[in-house]
């Protein structure tokens, strides 16, 4: 179903991405070790030119890439997204030297990036950071504390790290640092999570950083974090839409061929209505994702609210659609290695990371009331 008046060239590009994901990326993903960075997969994304597009594409193109890849290979989609999330602050706020050092290596798939924001006691509350950057001379600091649930940790080559430089200042006292993984005092460990992606914790024991490592301005790191999340939140929704579409496609095929009660499953009204509801919600989520991405690309004033709405609706929709698909497939969907078993594990996390659903509702309400007061 064509959505949001996409141009024929965009639709053809999406079809090409789905084919590349199925033919070239999925075999590499299947050879990867669960919970570890799949560097062969990242390198292939670089060879295909997809990583380089992270820094030349707008939000809508990013959504189209993530949705298309997710339909055929969620591991490839996630590898692409994590490179973008970790490196976008360097692209948007880095110095010429920082960009020259890291962005070409990210683009060709030889350097793995990570976005280190979450902490055990802060979660989605970016203003409650406790990783401390203590002064260590003029324009020098030492990082002490912990980050947790960081994608690509501890195997990334560099991290965009957010730390508190001014105690008690809330969102106004955090700074973003570009931190190479080989800095003394930085250690990490992998975490065994539900989904098979590389996720870990990082420990900072007096890790040295200087003014040359700052991304943007000192004490203005919250802007770096929120700017990155406003761009990537709609594309998290696109990832979710891609998973929902994959589950819907599998359900259409299954219910059309499965014999049950003297006919096909699709002939049962209860089944047909569920499939219709799955399609309805998927298309509605897709439209909201594309609208939010277009708002970002055109510089609309309501990007934070639209981004939050898109992520919220799409991730909640994907959870519903994948769950319905499992129910309609029955026990076979729960067998290890089956598509829906894989999606069932994948679909849960996006409702939490980059701002949980509850956080998105808070953002939406805050923006609505701020708009009302400004009238």
Short mmCIF file of C-alpha atoms in Angstrom, two decimals:
data_model
loop_
_atom_site.label_atom_id
_atom_site.label_comp_id
_atom_site.label_asym_id
_atom_site.label_seq_id
_atom_site.Cartn_x
_atom_site.Cartn_y
_atom_site.Cartn_z
CA UNK A 1 0.00 0.00 0.00
CA UNK A 2 1.50 3.35 -1.05
CA UNK A 3 1.66 5.76 1.85
CA UNK A 4 2.21 9.50 2.23
CA UNK A 5 2.51 10.12 -1.50
CA UNK A 6 6.01 8.72 -1.81
CA UNK A 7 7.65 9.36 -5.16
CA UNK A 8 8.15 6.40 -7.52
CA UNK A 9 11.91 6.69 -7.04
CA UNK A 10 11.49 6.42 -3.27
CA UNK A 11 9.28 3.36 -3.61
CA UNK A 12 11.81 1.74 -5.96
CA UNK A 13 14.62 2.52 -3.53
CA UNK A 14 12.69 0.90 -0.67
CA UNK A 15 12.16 -2.23 -2.77
CA UNK A 16 15.87 -2.29 -3.59
CA UNK A 17 16.75 -2.01 0.09
CA UNK A 18 14.44 -4.89 1.00
CA UNK A 19 16.09 -7.04 -1.67
CA UNK A 20 19.60 -6.12 -0.51
CA UNK A 21 18.65 -6.90 3.07
CA UNK A 22 17.30 -10.32 2.14
CA UNK A 23 20.06 -11.30 -0.28
CA UNK A 24 23.25 -9.75 1.12
CA UNK A 25 22.66 -8.67 4.71
CA UNK A 26 20.55 -11.44 6.20
CA UNK A 27 23.14 -14.18 5.47
CA UNK A 28 25.76 -12.13 7.32
CA UNK A 29 23.35 -11.48 10.18
CA UNK A 30 22.67 -15.20 10.53
CA UNK A 31 26.40 -15.85 10.94
CA UNK A 32 26.74 -13.31 13.74
CA UNK A 33 27.07 -14.18 17.41
CA UNK A 34 24.05 -13.03 19.47
CA UNK A 35 24.90 -10.18 21.78
CA UNK A 36 28.10 -9.25 19.93
CA UNK A 37 28.84 -6.56 17.36
CA UNK A 38 28.67 -8.13 13.91
CA UNK A 39 31.53 -6.28 12.24
CA UNK A 40 31.12 -8.17 8.96
CA UNK A 41 27.53 -6.94 8.77
CA UNK A 42 28.56 -3.37 9.61
CA UNK A 43 31.29 -3.49 6.96
CA UNK A 44 28.80 -4.68 4.33
CA UNK A 45 26.46 -1.82 5.20
CA UNK A 46 29.44 0.44 4.54
CA UNK A 47 30.27 -1.22 1.22
CA UNK A 48 26.66 -0.78 0.10
CA UNK A 49 26.90 2.94 0.83
CA UNK A 50 24.11 2.88 3.41
CA UNK A 51 26.21 4.10 6.34
CA UNK A 52 27.43 7.09 4.39
CA UNK A 53 23.82 8.04 3.68
CA UNK A 54 23.26 8.50 7.40
CA UNK A 55 25.07 11.84 7.10
CA UNK A 56 23.58 13.02 3.81
CA UNK A 57 19.94 11.96 4.19
CA UNK A 58 17.07 13.73 5.84
CA UNK A 59 14.79 12.25 8.46
CA UNK A 60 12.35 10.82 5.90
CA UNK A 61 15.10 8.98 4.03
CA UNK A 62 16.38 7.64 7.34
CA UNK A 63 12.90 6.34 8.09
CA UNK A 64 12.62 4.71 4.67
CA UNK A 65 15.98 2.99 5.17
CA UNK A 66 15.11 1.69 8.61
CA UNK A 67 11.62 0.52 7.68
CA UNK A 68 12.81 -1.25 4.53
CA UNK A 69 15.72 -3.02 6.19
CA UNK A 70 13.58 -4.03 9.16
CA UNK A 71 11.11 -5.84 6.92
CA UNK A 72 13.83 -8.23 5.75
CA UNK A 73 16.61 -8.16 8.37
CA UNK A 74 16.18 -6.52 11.75
CA UNK A 75 19.85 -7.06 12.63
CA UNK A 76 20.94 -5.01 9.61
CA UNK A 77 18.45 -2.29 10.48
CA UNK A 78 19.72 -2.10 14.04
CA UNK A 79 23.39 -2.08 13.01
CA UNK A 80 22.67 0.84 10.67
CA UNK A 81 20.65 2.73 13.27
CA UNK A 82 23.27 2.34 16.00
CA UNK A 83 25.98 3.72 13.73
CA UNK A 84 23.80 6.73 13.07
CA UNK A 85 22.77 7.26 16.68
CA UNK A 86 26.34 7.09 17.98
CA UNK A 87 27.89 9.18 15.22
CA UNK A 88 25.19 11.79 14.53
CA UNK A 89 26.34 14.02 17.43
CA UNK A 90 29.81 14.04 15.85
CA UNK A 91 28.34 14.92 12.47
CA UNK A 92 26.09 17.65 13.88
CA UNK A 93 28.26 19.11 16.67
CA UNK A 94 31.82 17.86 16.17
CA UNK A 95 34.85 19.91 15.26
CA UNK A 96 36.50 19.51 11.89
CA UNK A 97 39.16 17.33 13.51
CA UNK A 98 36.57 15.11 15.22
CA UNK A 99 34.60 14.66 12.01
CA UNK A 100 37.72 13.90 9.98
CA UNK A 101 38.89 11.32 12.52
CA UNK A 102 35.68 9.33 12.90
CA UNK A 103 33.00 9.93 10.26
CA UNK A 104 34.84 8.35 7.27
CA UNK A 105 35.50 5.23 9.36
CA UNK A 106 31.84 5.07 10.43
CA UNK A 107 30.73 5.50 6.82
CA UNK A 108 32.88 2.66 5.49
CA UNK A 109 31.98 0.36 8.38
CA UNK A 110 35.44 0.10 9.95
CA UNK A 111 34.58 2.01 13.15
CA UNK A 112 31.67 1.13 15.43
CA UNK A 113 29.89 3.98 17.21
CA UNK A 114 27.75 4.09 20.36
CA UNK A 115 25.44 6.58 22.07
CA UNK A 116 26.06 6.47 25.83
CA UNK A 117 23.25 8.31 27.59
CA UNK A 118 21.33 5.85 29.81
CA UNK A 119 22.36 5.18 33.40
CA UNK A 120 21.10 2.76 36.06
CA UNK A 121 19.47 5.53 38.07
CA UNK A 122 18.42 7.83 35.24
CA UNK A 123 17.00 5.64 32.48
CA UNK A 124 15.09 7.86 30.09
CA UNK A 125 15.55 10.97 32.27
CA UNK A 126 18.41 12.65 30.43
CA UNK A 127 18.42 15.52 32.94
CA UNK A 128 19.20 13.18 35.86
CA UNK A 129 22.68 12.09 34.77
CA UNK A 130 25.08 11.06 37.51
CA UNK A 131 28.20 10.26 35.47
CA UNK A 132 30.44 13.02 36.82
CA UNK A 133 33.02 15.03 34.92
CA UNK A 134 35.27 16.39 37.65
CA UNK A 135 37.67 19.25 36.75
CA UNK A 136 41.27 18.12 36.34
CA UNK A 137 42.99 21.33 35.35
CA UNK A 138 42.11 23.95 32.70
CA UNK A 139 39.68 22.48 30.14
CA UNK A 140 40.29 18.96 31.46
CA UNK A 141 38.00 16.55 33.32
CA UNK A 142 37.91 13.03 34.73
CA UNK A 143 34.79 10.93 34.14
CA UNK A 144 33.63 8.79 37.04
CA UNK A 145 30.48 6.69 37.17
CA UNK A 146 28.53 4.20 35.09
CA UNK A 147 26.48 3.90 31.93
CA UNK A 148 24.09 1.02 31.36
CA UNK A 149 22.04 -0.51 28.52
CA UNK A 150 24.32 1.03 25.92
CA UNK A 151 23.97 -0.51 22.46
CA UNK A 152 27.29 -1.67 20.94
CA UNK A 153 28.97 -1.50 24.37
CA UNK A 154 31.54 -2.60 25.30
CA UNK A 155 32.77 -3.31 21.75
CA UNK A 156 32.36 0.11 20.13
CA UNK A 157 35.41 2.01 18.91
CA UNK A 158 34.12 5.33 20.27
CA UNK A 159 31.25 6.62 22.38
CA UNK A 160 29.21 9.80 22.49
CA UNK A 161 29.11 10.14 26.28
CA UNK A 162 26.97 12.52 28.30
CA UNK A 163 28.33 13.53 31.70
CA UNK A 164 27.54 16.09 34.40
CA UNK A 165 29.96 19.01 34.38
CA UNK A 166 27.95 21.30 36.67
CA UNK A 167 26.41 19.64 39.73
CA UNK A 168 22.81 20.49 40.58
CA UNK A 169 22.11 22.19 37.25
CA UNK A 170 19.80 19.53 35.82
CA UNK A 171 19.61 19.54 32.03
CA UNK A 172 21.78 22.67 31.85
CA UNK A 173 24.79 21.08 33.48
CA UNK A 174 25.55 18.14 31.16
CA UNK A 175 28.23 18.00 28.49
CA UNK A 176 28.64 15.66 25.51
CA UNK A 177 32.08 14.13 24.97
CA UNK A 178 33.51 12.12 22.09
CA UNK A 179 35.33 9.31 23.87
CA UNK A 180 37.59 6.80 22.07
CA UNK A 181 37.22 3.33 23.55
CA UNK A 182 40.92 2.99 24.36
CA UNK A 183 40.97 5.73 27.02
CA UNK A 184 42.50 4.57 30.32
CA UNK A 185 39.96 3.88 33.04
CA UNK A 186 37.17 2.86 30.67
CA UNK A 187 35.97 -0.72 31.03
CA UNK A 188 32.78 -2.51 30.15
CA UNK A 189 30.82 -5.72 30.10
CA UNK A 190 28.10 -7.20 27.94
CA UNK A 191 24.54 -7.67 29.18
CA UNK A 192 22.42 -10.70 28.33
CA UNK A 193 19.20 -9.13 27.01
CA UNK A 194 15.99 -10.47 25.48
CA UNK A 195 16.83 -9.27 21.98
CA UNK A 196 20.10 -10.51 20.43
CA UNK A 197 21.72 -7.11 19.97
CA UNK A 198 25.04 -6.05 21.52
CA UNK A 199 24.15 -4.14 24.68
CA UNK A 200 26.40 -3.51 27.64
CA UNK A 201 27.41 -1.43 30.63
CA UNK A 202 30.38 0.92 30.89
CA UNK A 203 32.42 1.80 33.97
CA UNK A 204 34.36 5.08 34.14
CA UNK A 205 37.20 5.19 36.66
CA UNK A 206 38.68 8.66 36.27
CA UNK A 207 38.63 8.53 32.45
CA UNK A 208 40.49 11.62 31.14
CA UNK A 209 38.81 14.00 28.68
CA UNK A 210 39.75 17.46 27.45
CA UNK A 211 38.20 20.37 25.61
CA UNK A 212 39.21 18.63 22.36
CA UNK A 213 36.74 15.87 23.21
CA UNK A 214 33.73 18.14 23.80
CA UNK A 215 30.86 17.90 21.32
CA UNK A 216 29.16 21.26 21.05
CA UNK A 217 29.58 23.39 24.16
CA UNK A 218 30.32 22.68 27.80
CA UNK A 219 27.11 22.37 29.85
CA UNK A 220 25.04 22.27 26.64
CA UNK A 221 25.08 18.53 26.11
CA UNK A 222 21.34 18.22 26.69
CA UNK A 223 20.81 20.02 23.39
CA UNK A 224 23.08 17.50 21.67
CA UNK A 225 21.15 14.58 23.16
CA UNK A 226 17.69 15.97 22.41
CA UNK A 227 18.63 17.04 18.88
CA UNK A 228 19.81 13.51 18.18
CA UNK A 229 16.74 11.91 19.71
CA UNK A 230 14.32 14.22 17.87
CA UNK A 231 15.88 13.01 14.62
CA UNK A 232 16.01 9.34 15.52
CA UNK A 233 12.69 8.93 17.36
CA UNK A 234 10.58 8.92 14.18
CA UNK A 235 12.99 6.41 12.68
CA UNK A 236 12.58 4.15 15.73
CA UNK A 237 8.94 4.29 14.71
CA UNK A 238 9.98 3.35 11.19
CA UNK A 239 11.85 0.33 12.55
CA UNK A 240 8.67 -0.65 14.39
CA UNK A 241 6.56 -0.19 11.25
CA UNK A 242 8.95 -2.42 9.33
CA UNK A 243 8.55 -5.17 11.92
CA UNK A 244 4.78 -4.74 11.93
CA UNK A 245 4.69 -5.00 8.14
CA UNK A 246 6.80 -8.17 8.21
CA UNK A 247 4.43 -9.70 10.75
CA UNK A 248 1.40 -8.62 8.72
CA UNK A 249 2.83 -10.07 5.49
CA UNK A 250 3.55 -13.37 7.23
CA UNK A 251 0.02 -13.43 8.64
CA UNK A 252 -1.60 -12.75 5.27
CA UNK A 253 0.33 -15.63 3.71
CA UNK A 254 -0.39 -18.00 6.60
CA UNK A 255 -4.11 -17.31 6.89
CA UNK A 256 -4.55 -17.59 3.10
CA UNK A 257 -3.09 -21.11 2.93
CA UNK A 258 -3.93 -22.60 6.34
CA UNK A 259 -6.84 -25.04 6.31
CA UNK A 260 -9.16 -24.76 9.30
CA UNK A 261 -12.78 -25.66 10.05
CA UNK A 262 -13.63 -26.64 6.49
CA UNK A 263 -12.00 -23.68 4.75
CA UNK A 264 -9.10 -21.29 4.99
CA UNK A 265 -8.32 -19.27 8.10
CA UNK A 266 -8.96 -16.08 6.17
CA UNK A 267 -12.57 -17.16 5.60
CA UNK A 268 -13.29 -16.89 9.31
CA UNK A 269 -14.66 -13.42 10.02
CA UNK A 270 -12.92 -13.26 13.39
CA UNK A 271 -9.59 -13.83 11.66
CA UNK A 272 -10.25 -11.49 8.74
CA UNK A 273 -11.24 -8.66 11.08
CA UNK A 274 -8.05 -9.10 13.11
CA UNK A 275 -5.94 -8.96 9.96
CA UNK A 276 -7.80 -5.83 8.85
CA UNK A 277 -7.12 -4.21 12.23
CA UNK A 278 -3.43 -5.11 11.98
CA UNK A 279 -3.22 -3.48 8.54
CA UNK A 280 -5.16 -0.41 9.68
CA UNK A 281 -2.90 0.24 12.65
CA UNK A 282 0.28 -0.39 10.66
CA UNK A 283 -0.69 2.08 7.97
CA UNK A 284 -1.73 4.72 10.52
CA UNK A 285 1.62 4.36 12.28
CA UNK A 286 3.48 4.58 8.97
CA UNK A 287 1.72 7.82 8.05
CA UNK A 288 2.51 9.39 11.42
CA UNK A 289 6.17 8.37 11.14
CA UNK A 290 6.47 9.88 7.67
CA UNK A 291 4.69 13.06 8.81
CA UNK A 292 7.03 13.47 11.78
CA UNK A 293 10.08 12.91 9.60
CA UNK A 294 8.85 15.45 7.06
CA UNK A 295 8.23 17.95 9.86
CA UNK A 296 11.86 17.49 10.94
CA UNK A 297 13.14 17.93 7.37
CA UNK A 298 11.14 21.11 6.83
CA UNK A 299 12.08 22.68 10.18
CA UNK A 300 8.55 22.67 11.58
CA UNK A 301 8.20 24.09 15.12
CA UNK A 302 6.37 21.05 16.53
CA UNK A 303 9.08 18.45 15.88
CA UNK A 304 9.45 17.29 19.52
CA UNK A 305 5.73 16.51 19.81
CA UNK A 306 5.51 14.90 16.37
CA UNK A 307 8.62 12.79 17.00
CA UNK A 308 7.24 11.61 20.32
CA UNK A 309 3.84 10.82 18.78
CA UNK A 310 5.43 8.87 15.94
CA UNK A 311 7.63 6.76 18.19
CA UNK A 312 4.83 6.15 20.66
CA UNK A 313 2.18 5.12 18.15
CA UNK A 314 4.47 3.04 15.96
CA UNK A 315 6.15 1.07 18.73
CA UNK A 316 2.88 0.35 20.52
CA UNK A 317 1.33 -0.62 17.18
CA UNK A 318 4.16 -3.00 16.33
CA UNK A 319 3.77 -4.72 19.70
CA UNK A 320 0.06 -5.22 18.98
CA UNK A 321 0.56 -6.42 15.40
CA UNK A 322 3.33 -8.88 16.22
CA UNK A 323 1.33 -10.26 19.16
CA UNK A 324 -1.75 -10.73 16.95
CA UNK A 325 0.38 -12.41 14.30
CA UNK A 326 1.73 -14.88 16.86
CA UNK A 327 -1.80 -15.64 18.04
CA UNK A 328 -3.05 -16.28 14.52
CA UNK A 329 -0.09 -18.51 13.67
CA UNK A 330 -0.39 -20.55 16.84
CA UNK A 331 2.35 -22.61 18.45
CA UNK A 332 4.53 -22.72 15.34
CA UNK A 333 5.21 -18.99 15.78
CA UNK A 334 6.91 -19.62 19.11
CA UNK A 335 9.49 -22.06 17.78
CA UNK A 336 13.04 -20.78 18.12
CA UNK A 337 14.30 -19.51 14.78
CA UNK A 338 10.90 -18.68 13.33
CA UNK A 339 10.34 -15.15 11.99
CA UNK A 340 7.61 -14.29 14.48
CA UNK A 341 9.55 -15.70 17.41
CA UNK A 342 12.38 -13.40 16.39
CA UNK A 343 10.08 -10.39 15.97
CA UNK A 344 8.37 -11.14 19.28
CA UNK A 345 11.70 -10.69 21.07
CA UNK A 346 12.74 -7.72 18.94
CA UNK A 347 9.56 -5.70 19.21
CA UNK A 348 9.53 -5.19 22.98
CA UNK A 349 12.63 -3.02 23.45
CA UNK A 350 11.65 -0.05 21.19
CA UNK A 351 8.86 0.82 23.63
CA UNK A 352 11.59 1.51 26.20
CA UNK A 353 14.76 2.82 24.55
CA UNK A 354 15.25 6.39 23.33
CA UNK A 355 12.50 7.39 25.74
CA UNK A 356 9.92 4.94 27.06
CA UNK A 357 6.28 5.21 25.97
CA UNK A 358 5.43 6.97 29.22
CA UNK A 359 8.15 9.55 28.55
CA UNK A 360 6.76 10.15 25.06
CA UNK A 361 3.31 10.82 26.51
CA UNK A 362 4.89 13.31 28.90
CA UNK A 363 6.66 15.09 26.04
CA UNK A 364 3.45 15.26 24.02
CA UNK A 365 1.45 16.73 26.91
CA UNK A 366 4.20 19.24 27.76
CA UNK A 367 4.34 20.46 24.15
CA UNK A 368 0.54 20.72 23.93
CA UNK A 369 0.28 22.87 27.05
CA UNK A 370 3.23 25.02 26.01
CA UNK A 371 1.52 25.67 22.67
CA UNK A 372 -1.72 26.57 24.43
CA UNK A 373 0.02 29.03 26.75
CA UNK A 374 1.82 30.68 23.82
CA UNK A 375 -1.42 31.50 22.04
#
